C-alpha positions as MATLAB code, in Angstrom:
seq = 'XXXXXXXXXXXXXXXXXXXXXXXXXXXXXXXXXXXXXXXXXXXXXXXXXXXXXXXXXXXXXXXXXXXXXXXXXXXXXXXXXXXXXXXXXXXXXXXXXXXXXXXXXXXXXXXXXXXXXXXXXXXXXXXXXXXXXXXXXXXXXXXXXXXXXXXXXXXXXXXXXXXXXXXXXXXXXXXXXXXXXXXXXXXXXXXXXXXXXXXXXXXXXXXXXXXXXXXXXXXXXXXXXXXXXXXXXXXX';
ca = [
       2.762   60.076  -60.389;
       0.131   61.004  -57.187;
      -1.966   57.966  -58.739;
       1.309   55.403  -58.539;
       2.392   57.194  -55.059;
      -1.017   56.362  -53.781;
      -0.854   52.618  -54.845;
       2.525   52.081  -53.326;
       1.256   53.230  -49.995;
      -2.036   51.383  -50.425;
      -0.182   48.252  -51.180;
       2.394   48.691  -48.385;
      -0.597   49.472  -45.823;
      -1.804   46.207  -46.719;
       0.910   43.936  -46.627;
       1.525   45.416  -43.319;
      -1.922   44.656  -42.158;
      -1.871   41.361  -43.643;
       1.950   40.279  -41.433;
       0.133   41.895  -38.431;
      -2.944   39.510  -38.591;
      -0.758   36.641  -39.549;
       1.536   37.223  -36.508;
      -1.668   37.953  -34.068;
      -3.016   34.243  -35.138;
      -0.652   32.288  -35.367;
      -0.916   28.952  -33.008;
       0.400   29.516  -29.793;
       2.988   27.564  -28.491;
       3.663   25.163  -25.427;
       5.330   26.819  -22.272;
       5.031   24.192  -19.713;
       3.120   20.739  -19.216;
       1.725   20.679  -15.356;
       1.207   17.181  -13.939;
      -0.940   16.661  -11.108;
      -3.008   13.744   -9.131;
      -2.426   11.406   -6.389;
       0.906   10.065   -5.953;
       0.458    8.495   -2.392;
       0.604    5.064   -2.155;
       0.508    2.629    0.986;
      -0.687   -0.600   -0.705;
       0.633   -2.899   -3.268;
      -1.050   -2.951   -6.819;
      -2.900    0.419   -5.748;
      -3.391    3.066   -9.252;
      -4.536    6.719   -9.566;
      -4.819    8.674  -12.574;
      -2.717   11.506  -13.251;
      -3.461   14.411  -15.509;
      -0.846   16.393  -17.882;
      -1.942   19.880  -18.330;
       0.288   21.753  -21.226;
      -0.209   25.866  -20.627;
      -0.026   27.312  -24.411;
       2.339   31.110  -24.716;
      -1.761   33.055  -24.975;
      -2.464   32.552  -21.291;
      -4.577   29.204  -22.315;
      -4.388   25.264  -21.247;
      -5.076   21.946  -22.469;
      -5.740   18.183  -20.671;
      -3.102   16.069  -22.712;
      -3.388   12.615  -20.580;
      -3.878   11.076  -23.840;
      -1.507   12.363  -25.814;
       1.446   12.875  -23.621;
       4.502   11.061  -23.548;
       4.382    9.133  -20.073;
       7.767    7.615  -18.219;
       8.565    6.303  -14.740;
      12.678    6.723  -13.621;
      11.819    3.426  -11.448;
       9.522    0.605  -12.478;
      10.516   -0.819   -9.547;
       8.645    1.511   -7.323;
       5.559    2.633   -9.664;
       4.948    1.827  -12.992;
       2.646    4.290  -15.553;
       0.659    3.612  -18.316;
       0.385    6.313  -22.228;
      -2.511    7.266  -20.494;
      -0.891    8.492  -16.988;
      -2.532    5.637  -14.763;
      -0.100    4.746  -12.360;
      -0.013    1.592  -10.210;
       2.246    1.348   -7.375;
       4.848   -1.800   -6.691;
       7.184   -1.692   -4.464;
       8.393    0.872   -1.435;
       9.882    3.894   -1.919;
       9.856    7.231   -3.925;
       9.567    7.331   -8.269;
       9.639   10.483  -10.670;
       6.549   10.483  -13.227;
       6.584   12.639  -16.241;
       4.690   13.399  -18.628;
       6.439   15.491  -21.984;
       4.564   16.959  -24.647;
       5.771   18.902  -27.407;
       8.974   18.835  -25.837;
       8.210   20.342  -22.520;
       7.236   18.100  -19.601;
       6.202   18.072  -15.923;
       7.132   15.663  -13.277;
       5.084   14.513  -10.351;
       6.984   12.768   -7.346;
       5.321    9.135   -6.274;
       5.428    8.160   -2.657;
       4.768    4.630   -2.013;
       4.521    3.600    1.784;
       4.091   -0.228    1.965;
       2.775   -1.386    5.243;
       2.111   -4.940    6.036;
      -1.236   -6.040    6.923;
      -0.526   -8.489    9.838;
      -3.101  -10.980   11.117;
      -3.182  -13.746   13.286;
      -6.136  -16.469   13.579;
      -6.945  -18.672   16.768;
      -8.802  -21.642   16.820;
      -8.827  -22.080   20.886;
      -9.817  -26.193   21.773;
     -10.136  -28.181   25.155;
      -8.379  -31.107   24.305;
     -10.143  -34.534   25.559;
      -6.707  -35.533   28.067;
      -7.858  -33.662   31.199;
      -7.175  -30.529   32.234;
      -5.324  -29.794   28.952;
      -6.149  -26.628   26.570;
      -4.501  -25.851   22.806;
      -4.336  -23.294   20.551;
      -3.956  -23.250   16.402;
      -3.063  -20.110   14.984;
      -2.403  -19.010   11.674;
      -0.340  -16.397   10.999;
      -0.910  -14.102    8.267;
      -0.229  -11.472    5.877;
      -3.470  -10.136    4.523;
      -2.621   -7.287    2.852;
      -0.595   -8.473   -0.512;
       1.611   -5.845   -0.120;
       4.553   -6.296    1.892;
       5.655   -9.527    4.329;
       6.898   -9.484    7.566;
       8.772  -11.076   10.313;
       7.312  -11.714   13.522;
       9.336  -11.598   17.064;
       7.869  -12.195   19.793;
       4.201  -13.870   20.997;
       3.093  -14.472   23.991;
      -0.363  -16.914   24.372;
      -2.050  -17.222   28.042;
      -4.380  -19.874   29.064;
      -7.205  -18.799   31.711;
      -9.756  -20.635   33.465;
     -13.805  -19.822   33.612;
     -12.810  -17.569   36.737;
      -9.967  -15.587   34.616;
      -6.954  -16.585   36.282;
      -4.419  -17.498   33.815;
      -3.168  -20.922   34.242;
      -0.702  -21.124   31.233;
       1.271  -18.819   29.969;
       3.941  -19.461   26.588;
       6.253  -16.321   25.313;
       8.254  -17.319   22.275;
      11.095  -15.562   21.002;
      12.044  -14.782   17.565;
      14.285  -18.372   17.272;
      11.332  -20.187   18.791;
       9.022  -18.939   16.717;
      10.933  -19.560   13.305;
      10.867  -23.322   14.954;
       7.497  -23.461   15.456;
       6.650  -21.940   12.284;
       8.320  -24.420   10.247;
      11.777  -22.838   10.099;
      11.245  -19.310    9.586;
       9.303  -16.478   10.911;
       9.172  -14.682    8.039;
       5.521  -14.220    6.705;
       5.247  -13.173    2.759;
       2.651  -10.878    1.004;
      -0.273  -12.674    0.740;
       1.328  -15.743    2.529;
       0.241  -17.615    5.557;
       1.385  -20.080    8.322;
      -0.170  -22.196   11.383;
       1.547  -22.465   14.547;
       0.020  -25.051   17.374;
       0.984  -24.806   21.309;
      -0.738  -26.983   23.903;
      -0.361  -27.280   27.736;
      -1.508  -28.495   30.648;
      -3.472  -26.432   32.695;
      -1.355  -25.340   36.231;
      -2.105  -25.532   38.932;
      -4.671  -28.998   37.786;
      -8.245  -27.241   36.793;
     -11.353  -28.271   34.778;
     -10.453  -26.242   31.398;
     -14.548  -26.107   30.315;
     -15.455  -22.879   29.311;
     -11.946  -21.111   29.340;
     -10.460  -18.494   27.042;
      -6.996  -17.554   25.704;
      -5.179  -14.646   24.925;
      -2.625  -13.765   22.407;
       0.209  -11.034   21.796;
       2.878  -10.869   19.203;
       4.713   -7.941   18.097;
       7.117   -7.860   14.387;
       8.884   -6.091   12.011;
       7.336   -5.403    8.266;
       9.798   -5.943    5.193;
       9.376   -1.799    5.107;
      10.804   -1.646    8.732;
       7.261   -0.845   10.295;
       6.562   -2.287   13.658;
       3.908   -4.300   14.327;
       1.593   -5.131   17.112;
      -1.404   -7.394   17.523;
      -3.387   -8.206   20.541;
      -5.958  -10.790   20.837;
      -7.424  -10.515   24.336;
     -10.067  -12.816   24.257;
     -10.871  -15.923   22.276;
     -13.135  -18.389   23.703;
     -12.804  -22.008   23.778;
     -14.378  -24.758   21.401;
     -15.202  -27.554   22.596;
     -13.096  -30.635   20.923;
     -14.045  -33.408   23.381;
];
């Protein structure tokens, strides 16, 4: 009887030992997927790679990038690849997550668009006297965003420095001289052209120009450029 007690305990004492070890390895399990990276944006067709982090129930964690389930709420603001590279589009705020084993982490994407204005003199004594002109193109340099330009103002001065011309356009004026529209788009350009007579009558060798314009981006940015000194070539 002692020798079948003893067995029975034996045999209990192991299967006891044998759940407990079971239990204490068994694979842990997913508690939460972290994602983390850049998510600021303030150009067009920009990307960062994020990084999905899954921390496992025994304290440890893992880099899933590659294995996560990646999503964007708005395409239309930054896209993401299965890998978590994101590229951003258009202006405005998206939600990236990445899930994993049914848990998942978001990171919040800020894309700032900001139009890269430009504008590019060519400054020219023209061969009637005492004339000077100006080509500029106007331009968007940036890809990212367009914009719409409001105002310019382009002074004439002599070799001295005294200005001799002076030309503000408003918004309507400048859509005219712009070919109907003063609207610039991403990556797009224009060329304006103003001439004049210098006034009071004076030799316009060696003279220089000036140029101010202020705008709007697509974003609602403002936008200011000033030229204050282009010197003349001589067309004559």
């Amino acid at each position: 009887m002692r020798t079948r007690f003893g067995l029975a305990v034996l045999l209990a004492s192991t299967l006891a030992w044998t759940a407990c070890k079971s239990s204490s390895s068994s694979t842990p399990t997913i508690s939460g997927v972290v994602v983390s990276g850049n998510g600021s944006f303030t150009a067009k067709n920009a990307t960062s790679q994020l990084t999905a982090t899954a921390n496992k129930s025994d304290g440890t964690s893992e880099n899933v990038s590659n294995v996560a389930t990646w999503a964007s709420n708005n395409n239309g603001i930054a896209t993401v690849t299965s890998a978590g590279l994101v590229t951003s589009v258009g202006n405005g705020t998206a939600q990236v997550t990445a899930t994993y084993q049914g848990q998942s982490g978001a990171l919040a994407v800020l894309v700032t668009l900001r139009a890269t204005a430009t504008l590019t003199p060519t400054f020219k004594r023209l061969c009637s006297p005492f004339r000077g002109g100006i080509d500029i193109v106007v331009a968007e340099t940036g890809n990212s965003i367009g914009y719409d330009l409001t105002a310019m103002t382009i002074r004439f001065r002599d070799l001295s420095g005294n200005v001799k011309v002076t030309k503000t356009y408003n918004a309507t004026e400048l859509a005219a001289a712009l070919g109907g529209s003063a609207h610039i788009n991403a990556g797009g350009s224009k060329i304006m052209t103003f001439e004049s007579q210098y006034t009071p009558v004076v030799e316009t060798m060696d003279s220089s120009a000036s140029v101010e314009a202020t705008g709007t981006d697509d974003a609602g940015n403002a936008i200011t450029i000033n030229l204050p000194s282009i010197r003349q070539s001589d067309r004559c």
